[in-house]
PDB file of C-alpha atoms in Angstrom:
ATOM      1  CA  UNK L  27       0.001   0.000   0.002  1.00  0.00           C
ATOM      2  CA  UNK L  28       1.068   3.546  -0.582  1.00  0.00           C
ATOM      3  CA  UNK L  29       2.464   5.306   2.455  1.00  0.00           C
ATOM      4  CA  UNK L  30       4.545   8.275   3.480  1.00  0.00           C
ATOM      5  CA  UNK L  31       6.840   8.406   6.470  1.00  0.00           C
ATOM      6  CA  UNK L  32       8.195  11.510   8.055  1.00  0.00           C
ATOM      7  CA  UNK L  33      10.471  10.117  10.763  1.00  0.00           C
ATOM      8  CA  UNK L  34      10.872  13.351  12.690  1.00  0.00           C
ATOM      9  CA  UNK L  35       7.802  14.505  14.595  1.00  0.00           C
ATOM     10  CA  UNK L  36       9.439  17.636  16.038  1.00  0.00           C
ATOM     11  CA  UNK L  37      12.606  19.451  15.061  1.00  0.00           C
ATOM     12  CA  UNK L  38      14.100  22.517  16.677  1.00  0.00           C
ATOM     13  CA  UNK L  39      16.786  24.556  14.932  1.00  0.00           C
ATOM     14  CA  UNK L  40      18.421  27.880  15.601  1.00  0.00           C
ATOM     15  CA  UNK L  41      17.726  30.773  13.298  1.00  0.00           C
ATOM     16  CA  UNK L  42      20.328  30.820  10.532  1.00  0.00           C
ATOM     17  CA  UNK L  43      21.070  27.126  10.816  1.00  0.00           C
ATOM     18  CA  UNK L  44      20.526  24.696   7.978  1.00  0.00           C
ATOM     19  CA  UNK L  45      17.508  22.418   7.903  1.00  0.00           C
ATOM     20  CA  UNK L  46      16.699  19.027   6.458  1.00  0.00           C
ATOM     21  CA  UNK L  47      13.307  17.387   6.894  1.00  0.00           C
ATOM     22  CA  UNK L  48      13.077  13.762   5.917  1.00  0.00           C
ATOM     23  CA  UNK L  49      10.405  12.087   3.850  1.00  0.00           C
ATOM     24  CA  UNK L  50      10.318   8.469   2.697  1.00  0.00           C
ATOM     25  CA  UNK L  51       7.591   6.949   0.628  1.00  0.00           C
ATOM     26  CA  UNK L  52       6.386   3.529  -0.316  1.00  0.00           C
ATOM     27  CA  UNK L  53       4.875   3.248  -3.739  1.00  0.00           C
ATOM     28  CA  UNK L  54       4.903   0.737  -6.540  1.00  0.00           C
ATOM     29  CA  UNK L  55       6.066   3.171  -9.195  1.00  0.00           C
ATOM     30  CA  UNK L  56       7.527   6.657  -9.294  1.00  0.00           C
ATOM     31  CA  UNK L  57       4.973   8.912  -7.676  1.00  0.00           C
ATOM     32  CA  UNK L  58       4.722  12.600  -7.903  1.00  0.00           C
ATOM     33  CA  UNK L  59       5.836  14.326  -4.699  1.00  0.00           C
ATOM     34  CA  UNK L  60       4.956  17.430  -2.783  1.00  0.00           C
ATOM     35  CA  UNK L  61       5.945  19.358   0.294  1.00  0.00           C
ATOM     36  CA  UNK L  62       3.291  21.525   1.938  1.00  0.00           C
ATOM     37  CA  UNK L  63       3.628  23.923   4.857  1.00  0.00           C
ATOM     38  CA  UNK L  64       0.943  24.760   7.384  1.00  0.00           C
ATOM     39  CA  UNK L  65       1.435  27.763   9.629  1.00  0.00           C
ATOM     40  CA  UNK L  66      -0.639  27.943  12.822  1.00  0.00           C
ATOM     41  CA  UNK L  67      -4.279  28.552  11.989  1.00  0.00           C
ATOM     42  CA  UNK L  68      -3.555  28.555   8.276  1.00  0.00           C
ATOM     43  CA  UNK L  69      -4.237  26.228   5.393  1.00  0.00           C
ATOM     44  CA  UNK L  70      -1.877  24.078   3.383  1.00  0.00           C
ATOM     45  CA  UNK L  71       0.543  25.999   1.199  1.00  0.00           C
ATOM     46  CA  UNK L  72       2.521  24.256  -1.503  1.00  0.00           C
ATOM     47  CA  UNK L  73       6.279  24.664  -1.053  1.00  0.00           C
ATOM     48  CA  UNK L  74       7.474  22.614  -4.003  1.00  0.00           C
ATOM     49  CA  UNK L  75       6.735  19.617  -6.168  1.00  0.00           C
ATOM     50  CA  UNK L  76       8.472  16.952  -8.182  1.00  0.00           C
ATOM     51  CA  UNK L  77       6.974  15.408 -11.262  1.00  0.00           C
ATOM     52  CA  UNK L  78       9.887  14.449 -13.472  1.00  0.00           C
ATOM     53  CA  UNK L  79      13.221  15.705 -14.762  1.00  0.00           C
ATOM     54  CA  UNK L  80      15.817  17.308 -12.499  1.00  0.00           C
ATOM     55  CA  UNK L  81      15.724  15.529  -9.166  1.00  0.00           C
ATOM     56  CA  UNK L  82      16.637  18.676  -7.267  1.00  0.00           C
ATOM     57  CA  UNK L  83      13.642  20.986  -7.226  1.00  0.00           C
ATOM     58  CA  UNK L  84      13.435  24.531  -5.991  1.00  0.00           C
ATOM     59  CA  UNK L  85      10.444  25.929  -4.177  1.00  0.00           C
ATOM     60  CA  UNK L  86       9.212  29.055  -2.522  1.00  0.00           C
ATOM     61  CA  UNK L  87      10.749  30.686   0.554  1.00  0.00           C
ATOM     62  CA  UNK L  88      14.215  29.348  -0.287  1.00  0.00           C
ATOM     63  CA  UNK L  89      13.341  25.666   0.109  1.00  0.00           C
ATOM     64  CA  UNK L  90      14.578  22.867  -2.069  1.00  0.00           C
ATOM     65  CA  UNK L  91      14.056  19.127  -2.126  1.00  0.00           C
ATOM     66  CA  UNK L  92      15.870  16.228  -3.732  1.00  0.00           C
ATOM     67  CA  UNK L  93      14.190  13.137  -5.087  1.00  0.00           C
ATOM     68  CA  UNK L  94      16.291  10.003  -4.610  1.00  0.00           C
ATOM     69  CA  UNK L  95      14.662   7.037  -6.281  1.00  0.00           C
ATOM     70  CA  UNK L  96      17.125   4.524  -4.818  1.00  0.00           C
ATOM     71  CA  UNK L  97      16.256   5.624  -1.301  1.00  0.00           C
ATOM     72  CA  UNK L  98      12.562   6.356  -1.935  1.00  0.00           C
ATOM     73  CA  UNK L  99      13.156   9.720  -0.352  1.00  0.00           C
ATOM     74  CA  UNK L 100      12.227  13.309  -0.982  1.00  0.00           C
ATOM     75  CA  UNK L 101      13.950  15.324   1.708  1.00  0.00           C
ATOM     76  CA  UNK L 102      13.318  19.023   2.160  1.00  0.00           C
ATOM     77  CA  UNK L 103      16.210  21.390   2.802  1.00  0.00           C
ATOM     78  CA  UNK L 104      16.877  25.007   3.498  1.00  0.00           C
ATOM     79  CA  UNK L 105      20.391  26.418   3.951  1.00  0.00           C
ATOM     80  CA  UNK L 106      19.462  29.113   6.476  1.00  0.00           C
ATOM     81  CA  UNK L 107      16.253  28.992   8.504  1.00  0.00           C
ATOM     82  CA  UNK L 108      14.288  32.114   9.409  1.00  0.00           C
ATOM     83  CA  UNK L 109      12.070  32.479  12.466  1.00  0.00           C
ATOM     84  CA  UNK L 110       9.073  32.723  10.160  1.00  0.00           C
ATOM     85  CA  UNK L 111       9.719  29.158   8.946  1.00  0.00           C
ATOM     86  CA  UNK L 112       8.339  27.772  12.181  1.00  0.00           C
ATOM     87  CA  UNK L 113       5.387  25.683  11.047  1.00  0.00           C
ATOM     88  CA  UNK L 114       4.177  22.173  10.300  1.00  0.00           C
ATOM     89  CA  UNK L 115       5.620  20.562   7.198  1.00  0.00           C
ATOM     90  CA  UNK L 116       3.910  17.787   5.301  1.00  0.00           C
ATOM     91  CA  UNK L 117       5.221  15.485   2.623  1.00  0.00           C
ATOM     92  CA  UNK L 118       2.622  14.053   0.258  1.00  0.00           C
ATOM     93  CA  UNK L 119       2.691  11.641  -2.655  1.00  0.00           C
ATOM     94  CA  UNK L 120       0.249  11.007  -5.431  1.00  0.00           C
ATOM     95  CA  UNK L 121      -0.233   8.357  -8.062  1.00  0.00           C
ATOM     96  CA  UNK L 122       1.250   9.229 -11.404  1.00  0.00           C
ATOM     97  CA  UNK L 123      -1.272   7.198 -13.347  1.00  0.00           C
ATOM     98  CA  UNK L 124      -4.513   7.461 -11.475  1.00  0.00           C
ATOM     99  CA  UNK L 125      -6.938   8.596 -14.070  1.00  0.00           C
ATOM    100  CA  UNK L 126      -9.214  11.268 -12.816  1.00  0.00           C
ATOM    101  CA  UNK L 127      -8.379  10.882  -9.187  1.00  0.00           C
ATOM    102  CA  UNK L 128      -4.784  11.730  -8.205  1.00  0.00           C
ATOM    103  CA  UNK L 129      -5.596  11.712  -4.494  1.00  0.00           C
ATOM    104  CA  UNK L 130      -2.726  12.609  -2.178  1.00  0.00           C
ATOM    105  CA  UNK L 131      -1.306  10.355   0.536  1.00  0.00           C
ATOM    106  CA  UNK L 132       0.179  12.311   3.419  1.00  0.00           C
ATOM    107  CA  UNK L 133       2.880  11.930   6.005  1.00  0.00           C
ATOM    108  CA  UNK L 134       2.238  12.669   9.653  1.00  0.00           C
ATOM    109  CA  UNK L 135       4.077  15.960   9.421  1.00  0.00           C
ATOM    110  CA  UNK L 136       7.132  17.469  11.069  1.00  0.00           C
ATOM    111  CA  UNK L 137       6.696  20.363  13.457  1.00  0.00           C
ATOM    112  CA  UNK L 138       9.530  22.858  13.111  1.00  0.00           C
ATOM    113  CA  UNK L 139      10.451  25.230  15.904  1.00  0.00           C
ATOM    114  CA  UNK L 140      13.031  27.948  15.360  1.00  0.00           C
ATOM    115  CA  UNK L 141      15.068  29.358  18.231  1.00  0.00           C
ATOM    116  CA  UNK L 142      16.142  32.975  17.957  1.00  0.00           C
TER     117      UNK L 142
ATOM    118  CA  UNK K  20      -4.034  35.065  -7.630  1.00  0.00           C
ATOM    119  CA  UNK K  21      -7.031  32.737  -7.636  1.00  0.00           C
ATOM    120  CA  UNK K  22      -7.528  30.755  -4.472  1.00  0.00           C
ATOM    121  CA  UNK K  23      -9.785  28.187  -2.920  1.00  0.00           C
ATOM    122  CA  UNK K  24     -12.049  29.551  -0.194  1.00  0.00           C
ATOM    123  CA  UNK K  25     -13.887  27.737   2.559  1.00  0.00           C
ATOM    124  CA  UNK K  26     -16.644  28.753   4.927  1.00  0.00           C
ATOM    125  CA  UNK K  27     -17.089  28.803   7.808  1.00  0.00           C
ATOM    126  CA  UNK K  28     -13.604  28.872   9.260  1.00  0.00           C
ATOM    127  CA  UNK K  29     -14.872  27.275  12.440  1.00  0.00           C
ATOM    128  CA  UNK K  30     -18.098  25.360  13.024  1.00  0.00           C
ATOM    129  CA  UNK K  31     -19.259  24.084  16.371  1.00  0.00           C
ATOM    130  CA  UNK K  32     -22.152  21.632  16.383  1.00  0.00           C
ATOM    131  CA  UNK K  33     -23.798  19.173  18.678  1.00  0.00           C
ATOM    132  CA  UNK K  34     -23.551  15.460  18.154  1.00  0.00           C
ATOM    133  CA  UNK K  35     -26.259  14.185  15.865  1.00  0.00           C
ATOM    134  CA  UNK K  36     -26.693  17.473  14.021  1.00  0.00           C
ATOM    135  CA  UNK K  37     -26.192  17.930  10.315  1.00  0.00           C
ATOM    136  CA  UNK K  38     -23.441  20.225   9.076  1.00  0.00           C
ATOM    137  CA  UNK K  39     -22.591  21.522   5.657  1.00  0.00           C
ATOM    138  CA  UNK K  40     -19.083  22.706   4.916  1.00  0.00           C
ATOM    139  CA  UNK K  41     -18.741  24.936   1.942  1.00  0.00           C
ATOM    140  CA  UNK K  42     -15.935  25.446  -0.521  1.00  0.00           C
ATOM    141  CA  UNK K  43     -15.498  27.623  -3.574  1.00  0.00           C
ATOM    142  CA  UNK K  44     -12.814  26.017  -5.790  1.00  0.00           C
ATOM    143  CA  UNK K  45     -10.761  27.960  -8.273  1.00  0.00           C
ATOM    144  CA  UNK K  46     -13.154  28.873 -11.036  1.00  0.00           C
ATOM    145  CA  UNK K  47     -11.767  26.957 -14.032  1.00  0.00           C
ATOM    146  CA  UNK K  48     -10.748  23.856 -12.081  1.00  0.00           C
ATOM    147  CA  UNK K  49     -12.475  20.592 -12.846  1.00  0.00           C
ATOM    148  CA  UNK K  50     -11.475  18.214 -10.045  1.00  0.00           C
ATOM    149  CA  UNK K  51     -12.422  18.654  -6.429  1.00  0.00           C
ATOM    150  CA  UNK K  52     -11.402  17.005  -3.188  1.00  0.00           C
ATOM    151  CA  UNK K  53     -12.137  16.905   0.493  1.00  0.00           C
ATOM    152  CA  UNK K  54      -9.500  15.879   3.017  1.00  0.00           C
ATOM    153  CA  UNK K  55      -9.646  15.928   6.779  1.00  0.00           C
ATOM    154  CA  UNK K  56      -7.040  16.221   9.523  1.00  0.00           C
ATOM    155  CA  UNK K  57      -7.914  15.054  13.005  1.00  0.00           C
ATOM    156  CA  UNK K  58      -5.822  16.905  15.549  1.00  0.00           C
ATOM    157  CA  UNK K  59      -2.380  15.369  15.780  1.00  0.00           C
ATOM    158  CA  UNK K  60      -2.992  12.937  12.936  1.00  0.00           C
ATOM    159  CA  UNK K  61      -2.290  12.727   9.214  1.00  0.00           C
ATOM    160  CA  UNK K  62      -4.240  14.533   6.577  1.00  0.00           C
ATOM    161  CA  UNK K  63      -6.584  11.907   5.141  1.00  0.00           C
ATOM    162  CA  UNK K  64      -8.280  11.725   1.769  1.00  0.00           C
ATOM    163  CA  UNK K  65     -12.073  11.645   1.957  1.00  0.00           C
ATOM    164  CA  UNK K  66     -13.439  11.972  -1.552  1.00  0.00           C
ATOM    165  CA  UNK K  67     -12.703  13.186  -5.057  1.00  0.00           C
ATOM    166  CA  UNK K  68     -15.312  14.599  -7.403  1.00  0.00           C
ATOM    167  CA  UNK K  69     -15.345  15.163 -11.140  1.00  0.00           C
ATOM    168  CA  UNK K  70     -18.016  15.809 -13.722  1.00  0.00           C
ATOM    169  CA  UNK K  71     -20.701  15.947 -11.039  1.00  0.00           C
ATOM    170  CA  UNK K  72     -19.953  12.561  -9.579  1.00  0.00           C
ATOM    171  CA  UNK K  73     -17.703  10.955  -7.022  1.00  0.00           C
ATOM    172  CA  UNK K  74     -14.621   9.466  -8.667  1.00  0.00           C
ATOM    173  CA  UNK K  75     -13.181   7.919  -5.521  1.00  0.00           C
ATOM    174  CA  UNK K  76     -13.985   7.828  -1.833  1.00  0.00           C
ATOM    175  CA  UNK K  77     -12.155   6.491   1.157  1.00  0.00           C
ATOM    176  CA  UNK K  78     -13.501   4.102   3.742  1.00  0.00           C
ATOM    177  CA  UNK K  79     -13.988   7.084   6.024  1.00  0.00           C
ATOM    178  CA  UNK K  80     -16.552   8.484   3.592  1.00  0.00           C
ATOM    179  CA  UNK K  81     -19.511   6.409   4.671  1.00  0.00           C
ATOM    180  CA  UNK K  82     -23.241   6.968   4.230  1.00  0.00           C
ATOM    181  CA  UNK K  83     -23.163   9.859   6.686  1.00  0.00           C
ATOM    182  CA  UNK K  84     -21.121  11.910   4.229  1.00  0.00           C
ATOM    183  CA  UNK K  85     -22.180  13.365   0.925  1.00  0.00           C
ATOM    184  CA  UNK K  86     -20.796  15.919  -1.492  1.00  0.00           C
ATOM    185  CA  UNK K  87     -22.509  18.143  -3.959  1.00  0.00           C
ATOM    186  CA  UNK K  88     -21.748  20.821  -6.472  1.00  0.00           C
ATOM    187  CA  UNK K  89     -25.086  22.612  -6.375  1.00  0.00           C
ATOM    188  CA  UNK K  90     -24.131  25.361  -8.787  1.00  0.00           C
ATOM    189  CA  UNK K  91     -21.187  26.381 -10.909  1.00  0.00           C
ATOM    190  CA  UNK K  92     -19.081  27.607  -8.026  1.00  0.00           C
ATOM    191  CA  UNK K  93     -19.753  25.860  -4.717  1.00  0.00           C
ATOM    192  CA  UNK K  94     -18.623  22.410  -3.624  1.00  0.00           C
ATOM    193  CA  UNK K  95     -20.108  21.188  -0.356  1.00  0.00           C
ATOM    194  CA  UNK K  96     -19.460  18.424   2.133  1.00  0.00           C
ATOM    195  CA  UNK K  97     -22.443  17.362   4.234  1.00  0.00           C
ATOM    196  CA  UNK K  98     -22.273  15.261   7.333  1.00  0.00           C
ATOM    197  CA  UNK K  99     -25.788  14.079   8.136  1.00  0.00           C
ATOM    198  CA  UNK K 100     -25.462  13.113  11.792  1.00  0.00           C
ATOM    199  CA  UNK K 101     -22.207  14.261  13.306  1.00  0.00           C
ATOM    200  CA  UNK K 102     -20.236  12.178  15.753  1.00  0.00           C
ATOM    201  CA  UNK K 103     -17.620  13.281  18.220  1.00  0.00           C
ATOM    202  CA  UNK K 104     -14.964  11.623  16.070  1.00  0.00           C
ATOM    203  CA  UNK K 105     -15.888  13.871  13.134  1.00  0.00           C
ATOM    204  CA  UNK K 106     -14.166  16.734  14.914  1.00  0.00           C
ATOM    205  CA  UNK K 107     -11.332  17.681  12.617  1.00  0.00           C
ATOM    206  CA  UNK K 108     -10.024  20.264  10.177  1.00  0.00           C
ATOM    207  CA  UNK K 109     -11.603  19.762   6.792  1.00  0.00           C
ATOM    208  CA  UNK K 110      -9.728  20.903   3.713  1.00  0.00           C
ATOM    209  CA  UNK K 111     -11.133  21.424   0.268  1.00  0.00           C
ATOM    210  CA  UNK K 112      -8.849  21.283  -2.751  1.00  0.00           C
ATOM    211  CA  UNK K 113      -9.211  21.698  -6.478  1.00  0.00           C
ATOM    212  CA  UNK K 114      -7.175  20.665  -9.506  1.00  0.00           C
ATOM    213  CA  UNK K 115      -7.203  22.166 -12.963  1.00  0.00           C
ATOM    214  CA  UNK K 116      -7.346  19.386 -15.574  1.00  0.00           C
ATOM    215  CA  UNK K 117      -6.902  15.652 -16.061  1.00  0.00           C
ATOM    216  CA  UNK K 118      -3.266  16.191 -16.921  1.00  0.00           C
ATOM    217  CA  UNK K 119      -2.411  18.448 -14.020  1.00  0.00           C
ATOM    218  CA  UNK K 120      -1.026  17.158 -10.745  1.00  0.00           C
ATOM    219  CA  UNK K 121      -1.111  20.083  -8.399  1.00  0.00           C
ATOM    220  CA  UNK K 122      -3.943  20.488  -5.928  1.00  0.00           C
ATOM    221  CA  UNK K 123      -4.727  23.876  -4.480  1.00  0.00           C
ATOM    222  CA  UNK K 124      -6.003  23.885  -0.936  1.00  0.00           C
ATOM    223  CA  UNK K 125      -8.374  26.131   0.941  1.00  0.00           C
ATOM    224  CA  UNK K 126      -7.671  27.385   4.452  1.00  0.00           C
ATOM    225  CA  UNK K 127      -9.816  24.704   6.044  1.00  0.00           C
ATOM    226  CA  UNK K 128     -12.878  24.538   8.261  1.00  0.00           C
ATOM    227  CA  UNK K 129     -12.368  23.453  11.827  1.00  0.00           C
ATOM    228  CA  UNK K 130     -15.335  21.335  12.859  1.00  0.00           C
ATOM    229  CA  UNK K 131     -15.894  20.808  16.549  1.00  0.00           C
ATOM    230  CA  UNK K 132     -18.576  18.310  17.570  1.00  0.00           C
ATOM    231  CA  UNK K 133     -19.666  18.513  21.214  1.00  0.00           C
TER     232      UNK K 133
END
């Protein structure tokens, strides 16, 4: 069955430090992959996505993610974290060949806290 | 920039009552979704909707749930007789075409069943 694992429930980093949030997926073929961010009281905002091509994808707010097929991973990175990055981060995968549906399967999320 | 909107932002209801959560997808999008997120748990797929019919539903989406696109703009989720365990954040999303992958999410409706 399709599944997404985000091994880190909570991460705390200092402002200006680098960040890597892990995401592993289980899927029978190459899925398409997303990272979403949810700030307190807000909805789900798309950070970046991978469909095909270059395995290193750039997103908004200075985030990037790298798709590694051999590791079934799609880790999110940012070289220098800002206090405003404190939020919940979700990795999601979707079926590449799912007809009209393309529902998303979600990880549990990683809560990021940023120390000043 | 076009966006998905949802109303209300917070709904409190008593157990056994009916609730309708409303969504206005992006105007030229064709595919619509409802997801829910129980506090502290994963976001879960509920249902997808295309061409005025359900294209897929999860096991969560039982007979107590229904969806409707009553006009050209609204997409609603109805829960006929709410249970305590229906308390969650409900997200609506829309997608442009068959060939597109990206879903655009609304801000969510927090449903509290007491």
